[in-house]
Amino acid sequence: MSSAALPDRYAVAGNPVEHSQSPFIHAEFARQTSQALIYERLLCPLDGFANAIRAFAADNGAGAVRGCNVTVPFKLEAFALAARRTPRAELAQAANTLRFDAESDGGWLADNTDGVGLVRDIEHNAGAALAGKRVLLIGAGGAAAGALGPLLDARPAALVVANRTLAKAQELVTRHAGIAGASALAACLPHEAGSSFDVVINATASSLQGDAVPVNAAVLAPGALALDMMYGPAAQGFLAWAEAHGARGRDGLGMLVEQAAEAFFVWRGVRPASAPVLAALRARLAAKVH
Ligand code: ATR
């Protein structure tokens, strides 16, 4: 069989990677859009990401390897590895999507679809338009960095980045100052975040570590949307806190599906419908729990 007849190959690269839902999501997208592709898991050694990616990209015997998603802890390395970066990856200084374009086409492209996925989930799936709203982003690590640019693109009235290490929040804000437009963009410590935000986004690992939510409940306007980028047990602490204080809790599953949909579009030029895949993913995870 010629390789032209074989499906294109993709993977999610990370460490750990065995619990990643990306293979399920992309298989659903491929089925829905009739795209011939295979999507695998690629466990990369902690000290050998670049070599593992290069070997995967060169392994074209079973179908052309076209790209990969990148997850924890390699998003910074993925960004560094590419010949070209999209503006949103430049702002994030991190990449969750690589497209292995030929050198004659400019070489590997690094993109970051996390923030666009987050905004699409908030605005389309959760129905909370961000324009003119007060938004609090908690955390200033890689996850927050990916979100900030696309959140600003949605034109909130105010966007506050709160982090326990203030200098990291300030650095993030400084890097994004040029695209803030009319949005009031500021950095602060979590307990100084102020009050009455319409949308509160947890981009910290605090729930994962079983720690208390680092901000005061006064940050939540009545009926606010409170979204944790995590899902499953890791999001429960934040969601319980939000709902106990009158907010609408939302986990990170919608963001996960939306960032995947955007990556699928970057690779295939086809935009899949995310809603049925999000529903299928929720059902799949619920069935695993029970
Ligand atoms: P990620 O790629 O998931 O964003 P990261 O870059 O290590 O991971 O960033 C983790 C974020 O969670 C940081 O903002 C971190 O705060 P510091 O910058 O002060 O380290 C935040 N974080 C982690 N544990 C936390 C906790 N228990 N309470 C509050 N913030 C926490």
Tab-separated table of N, CA and C in Angstrom, residues 81-168:
chain	number	residue	atom	x	y	z
A	81	LEU	N	10.830	24.534	20.016
A	81	LEU	CA	11.243	23.561	19.001
A	81	LEU	C	10.855	23.970	17.572
A	82	ALA	N	9.841	24.809	17.455
A	82	ALA	CA	9.289	25.096	16.130
A	82	ALA	C	10.071	26.178	15.396
A	83	ALA	N	9.995	26.127	14.072
A	83	ALA	CA	10.639	27.156	13.251
A	83	ALA	C	9.789	28.418	13.207
A	84	ARG	N	8.490	28.241	13.315
A	84	ARG	CA	7.560	29.381	13.218
A	84	ARG	C	6.545	29.292	14.350
A	85	ARG	N	6.055	30.450	14.800
A	85	ARG	CA	5.061	30.482	15.877
A	85	ARG	C	3.955	31.444	15.510
A	86	THR	N	2.731	31.089	15.841
A	86	THR	CA	1.624	32.002	15.618
A	86	THR	C	1.704	33.136	16.647
A	87	PRO	N	1.079	34.280	16.365
A	87	PRO	CA	1.097	35.389	17.333
A	87	PRO	C	0.550	34.968	18.701
A	88	ARG	N	-0.477	34.117	18.734
A	88	ARG	CA	-1.040	33.746	20.039
A	88	ARG	C	-0.085	32.829	20.805
A	89	ALA	N	0.722	32.036	20.092
A	89	ALA	CA	1.746	31.244	20.775
A	89	ALA	C	2.862	32.151	21.286
A	90	GLU	N	3.216	33.162	20.491
A	90	GLU	CA	4.243	34.128	20.925
A	90	GLU	C	3.825	34.809	22.222
A	91	LEU	N	2.577	35.219	22.289
A	91	LEU	CA	2.110	35.894	23.506
A	91	LEU	C	2.139	34.947	24.700
A	92	ALA	N	1.750	33.708	24.480
A	92	ALA	CA	1.727	32.726	25.571
A	92	ALA	C	3.126	32.231	25.916
A	93	GLN	N	4.052	32.338	24.948
A	93	GLN	CA	5.398	31.757	25.098
A	93	GLN	C	5.320	30.250	25.340
A	94	ALA	N	4.285	29.645	24.814
A	94	ALA	CA	4.049	28.210	25.018
A	94	ALA	C	3.193	27.706	23.860
A	95	ALA	N	3.341	26.414	23.540
A	95	ALA	CA	2.569	25.831	22.440
A	95	ALA	C	1.909	24.532	22.884
A	96	ASN	N	0.648	24.361	22.492
A	96	ASN	CA	-0.020	23.075	22.741
A	96	ASN	C	-0.269	22.331	21.438
A	97	THR	N	0.116	22.955	20.316
A	97	THR	CA	-0.138	22.356	18.999
A	97	THR	C	1.075	22.566	18.108
A	98	LEU	N	1.561	21.486	17.521
A	98	LEU	CA	2.627	21.580	16.515
A	98	LEU	C	2.084	21.036	15.199
A	99	ARG	N	2.422	21.717	14.113
A	99	ARG	CA	2.092	21.204	12.778
A	99	ARG	C	3.418	21.021	12.044
A	100	PHE	N	3.653	19.788	11.601
A	100	PHE	CA	4.962	19.475	11.033
A	100	PHE	C	5.001	19.845	9.556
A	101	ASP	N	4.960	21.124	9.254
A	101	ASP	CA	5.044	21.564	7.862
A	101	ASP	C	6.454	21.316	7.323
A	102	ALA	N	6.549	21.039	6.034
A	102	ALA	CA	7.852	20.798	5.407
A	102	ALA	C	8.694	22.068	5.453
A	103	GLU	N	10.004	21.882	5.393
A	103	GLU	CA	10.881	23.067	5.421
A	103	GLU	C	10.596	23.995	4.262
A	104	SER	N	10.252	23.404	3.116
A	104	SER	CA	9.945	24.245	1.948
A	104	SER	C	8.688	25.094	2.180
A	105	ASP	N	7.870	24.699	3.148
A	105	ASP	CA	6.671	25.488	3.493
A	105	ASP	C	6.919	26.360	4.729
A	106	GLY	N	8.174	26.455	5.160
A	106	GLY	CA	8.484	27.314	6.309
A	106	GLY	C	8.873	26.548	7.553
A	107	GLY	N	8.664	25.233	7.557
A	107	GLY	CA	9.048	24.417	8.721
A	107	GLY	C	7.950	24.299	9.758
A	108	TRP	N	8.272	23.649	10.862
A	108	TRP	CA	7.275	23.349	11.891
A	108	TRP	C	6.632	24.618	12.444
A	109	LEU	N	5.323	24.545	12.612
A	109	LEU	CA	4.562	25.675	13.153
A	109	LEU	C	4.102	25.337	14.577
A	110	ALA	N	4.345	26.260	15.499
A	110	ALA	CA	3.853	26.109	16.874
A	110	ALA	C	2.664	27.040	17.077
A	111	ASP	N	1.607	26.503	17.658
A	111	ASP	CA	0.416	27.316	17.918
A	111	ASP	C	-0.025	27.067	19.358
A	112	ASN	N	-0.874	27.937	19.853
A	112	ASN	CA	-1.465	27.718	21.173
A	112	ASN	C	-2.965	27.926	21.057
A	113	THR	N	-3.720	26.860	21.184
A	113	THR	CA	-5.169	26.929	21.011
A	113	THR	C	-5.914	26.900	22.352
A	114	ASP	N	-5.164	26.878	23.460
A	114	ASP	CA	-5.804	26.776	24.780
A	114	ASP	C	-6.709	27.982	25.076
A	115	GLY	N	-6.167	29.176	24.845
A	115	GLY	CA	-6.917	30.374	25.209
A	115	GLY	C	-8.151	30.568	24.348
A	116	VAL	N	-7.997	30.326	23.058
A	116	VAL	CA	-9.158	30.423	22.165
A	116	VAL	C	-10.210	29.398	22.581
A	117	GLY	N	-9.743	28.203	22.965
A	117	GLY	CA	-10.671	27.167	23.431
A	117	GLY	C	-11.404	27.595	24.685
A	118	LEU	N	-10.696	28.235	25.596
A	118	LEU	CA	-11.318	28.721	26.829
A	118	LEU	C	-12.387	29.768	26.515
A	119	VAL	N	-12.028	30.725	25.669
A	119	VAL	CA	-12.973	31.804	25.352
A	119	VAL	C	-14.202	31.245	24.629
A	120	ARG	N	-13.971	30.314	23.729
A	120	ARG	CA	-15.111	29.729	23.007
A	120	ARG	C	-16.021	28.971	23.975
A	121	ASP	N	-15.424	28.286	24.932
A	121	ASP	CA	-16.256	27.564	25.902
A	121	ASP	C	-17.060	28.537	26.758
A	122	ILE	N	-16.428	29.615	27.189
A	122	ILE	CA	-17.127	30.591	28.037
A	122	ILE	C	-18.264	31.253	27.250
A	123	GLU	N	-17.940	31.701	26.033
A	123	GLU	CA	-18.921	32.507	25.295
A	123	GLU	C	-19.994	31.661	24.603
A	124	HIS	N	-19.576	30.574	23.984
A	124	HIS	CA	-20.544	29.785	23.203
A	124	HIS	C	-21.210	28.710	24.049
A	125	ASN	N	-20.422	27.966	24.793
A	125	ASN	CA	-20.993	26.824	25.528
A	125	ASN	C	-21.655	27.264	26.833
A	126	ALA	N	-20.993	28.170	27.557
A	126	ALA	CA	-21.565	28.627	28.827
A	126	ALA	C	-22.440	29.864	28.633
A	127	GLY	N	-22.412	30.458	27.439
A	127	GLY	CA	-23.302	31.582	27.127
A	127	GLY	C	-22.987	32.864	27.869
A	128	ALA	N	-21.720	33.073	28.231
A	128	ALA	CA	-21.340	34.291	28.964
A	128	ALA	C	-20.447	35.161	28.074
A	129	ALA	N	-21.041	36.151	27.416
A	129	ALA	CA	-20.260	37.062	26.571
A	129	ALA	C	-19.298	37.845	27.459
A	130	LEU	N	-18.065	37.995	27.009
A	130	LEU	CA	-17.036	38.623	27.846
A	130	LEU	C	-16.917	40.127	27.619
A	131	ALA	N	-17.385	40.620	26.496
A	131	ALA	CA	-17.228	42.047	26.192
A	131	ALA	C	-17.871	42.894	27.285
A	132	GLY	N	-17.101	43.837	27.801
A	132	GLY	CA	-17.623	44.759	28.808
A	132	GLY	C	-17.703	44.180	30.212
A	133	LYS	N	-17.283	42.939	30.389
A	133	LYS	CA	-17.408	42.276	31.699
A	133	LYS	C	-16.114	42.404	32.508
A	134	ARG	N	-16.266	42.129	33.812
A	134	ARG	CA	-15.102	42.090	34.708
A	134	ARG	C	-14.639	40.640	34.837
A	135	VAL	N	-13.382	40.391	34.503
A	135	VAL	CA	-12.856	39.028	34.468
A	135	VAL	C	-11.652	38.924	35.406
A	136	LEU	N	-11.655	37.869	36.226
A	136	LEU	CA	-10.523	37.594	37.117
A	136	LEU	C	-9.863	36.297	36.678
A	137	LEU	N	-8.572	36.369	36.423
A	137	LEU	CA	-7.796	35.183	36.058
A	137	LEU	C	-6.867	34.880	37.226
A	138	ILE	N	-7.047	33.711	37.852
A	138	ILE	CA	-6.227	33.348	39.005
A	138	ILE	C	-5.112	32.425	38.536
A	139	GLY	N	-3.871	32.835	38.779
A	139	GLY	CA	-2.714	32.064	38.338
A	139	GLY	C	-1.939	32.832	37.277
A	140	ALA	N	-0.647	32.541	37.203
A	140	ALA	CA	0.192	33.216	36.203
A	140	ALA	C	1.227	32.244	35.641
A	141	GLY	N	0.895	30.959	35.645
A	141	GLY	CA	1.771	29.945	35.063
A	141	GLY	C	1.449	29.749	33.593
A	142	GLY	N	1.813	28.604	33.080
A	142	GLY	CA	1.622	28.328	31.659
A	142	GLY	C	0.164	28.357	31.231
A	143	ALA	N	-0.721	27.827	32.064
A	143	ALA	CA	-2.140	27.783	31.697
A	143	ALA	C	-2.717	29.194	31.608
A	144	ALA	N	-2.359	30.039	32.551
A	144	ALA	CA	-2.848	31.426	32.530
A	144	ALA	C	-2.259	32.180	31.342
A	145	ALA	N	-0.985	31.931	31.056
A	145	ALA	CA	-0.323	32.620	29.939
A	145	ALA	C	-1.025	32.321	28.619
A	146	GLY	N	-1.469	31.089	28.449
A	146	GLY	CA	-2.171	30.731	27.220
A	146	GLY	C	-3.519	31.407	27.096
A	147	ALA	N	-4.122	31.729	28.223
A	147	ALA	CA	-5.484	32.273	28.228
A	147	ALA	C	-5.543	33.788	28.051
A	148	LEU	N	-4.526	34.482	28.512
A	148	LEU	CA	-4.657	35.937	28.649
A	148	LEU	C	-4.898	36.672	27.323
A	149	GLY	N	-4.137	36.337	26.298
A	149	GLY	CA	-4.306	37.030	25.019
A	149	GLY	C	-5.712	36.875	24.459
A	150	PRO	N	-6.202	35.652	24.307
A	150	PRO	CA	-7.564	35.471	23.799
A	150	PRO	C	-8.635	36.087	24.709
A	151	LEU	N	-8.412	36.099	26.026
A	151	LEU	CA	-9.382	36.766	26.915
A	151	LEU	C	-9.416	38.263	26.608
A	152	LEU	N	-8.267	38.870	26.391
A	152	LEU	CA	-8.224	40.300	26.064
A	152	LEU	C	-8.857	40.565	24.702
A	153	ASP	N	-8.662	39.647	23.775
A	153	ASP	CA	-9.285	39.798	22.451
A	153	ASP	C	-10.800	39.881	22.549
A	154	ALA	N	-11.358	39.317	23.625
A	154	ALA	CA	-12.816	39.334	23.806
A	154	ALA	C	-13.302	40.649	24.420
A	155	ARG	N	-12.390	41.597	24.665
A	155	ARG	CA	-12.719	42.973	25.078
A	155	ARG	C	-13.470	43.090	26.410
A	156	PRO	N	-12.980	42.471	27.472
A	156	PRO	CA	-13.614	42.697	28.780
A	156	PRO	C	-13.370	44.135	29.240
A	157	ALA	N	-14.210	44.645	30.151
A	157	ALA	CA	-13.975	45.989	30.699
A	157	ALA	C	-12.720	45.962	31.571
A	158	ALA	N	-12.589	44.886	32.354
A	158	ALA	CA	-11.427	44.762	33.234
A	158	ALA	C	-10.944	43.327	33.229
A	159	LEU	N	-9.630	43.171	33.279
A	159	LEU	CA	-9.059	41.821	33.403
A	159	LEU	C	-7.948	41.892	34.455
A	160	VAL	N	-8.180	41.217	35.577
A	160	VAL	CA	-7.211	41.218	36.669
A	160	VAL	C	-6.562	39.839	36.738
A	161	VAL	N	-5.229	39.821	36.782
A	161	VAL	CA	-4.477	38.578	36.934
A	161	VAL	C	-3.984	38.513	38.374
A	162	ALA	N	-4.459	37.510	39.127
A	162	ALA	CA	-4.095	37.389	40.537
A	162	ALA	C	-3.219	36.158	40.727
A	163	ASN	N	-2.080	36.364	41.347
A	163	ASN	CA	-1.174	35.219	41.569
A	163	ASN	C	-0.415	35.397	42.869
A	164	ARG	N	-0.149	34.266	43.552
A	164	ARG	CA	0.534	34.354	44.853
A	164	ARG	C	1.969	34.846	44.692
A	165	THR	N	2.560	34.594	43.512
A	165	THR	CA	3.862	35.215	43.199
A	165	THR	C	3.556	36.409	42.304
A	166	LEU	N	3.505	37.575	42.921
A	166	LEU	CA	3.035	38.773	42.211
A	166	LEU	C	3.869	39.058	40.962
A	167	ALA	N	5.163	38.857	41.059
A	167	ALA	CA	6.048	39.207	39.940
A	167	ALA	C	5.662	38.458	38.661
A	168	LYS	N	5.184	37.230	38.804
A	168	LYS	CA	4.798	36.471	37.606
A	168	LYS	C	3.538	37.047	36.976
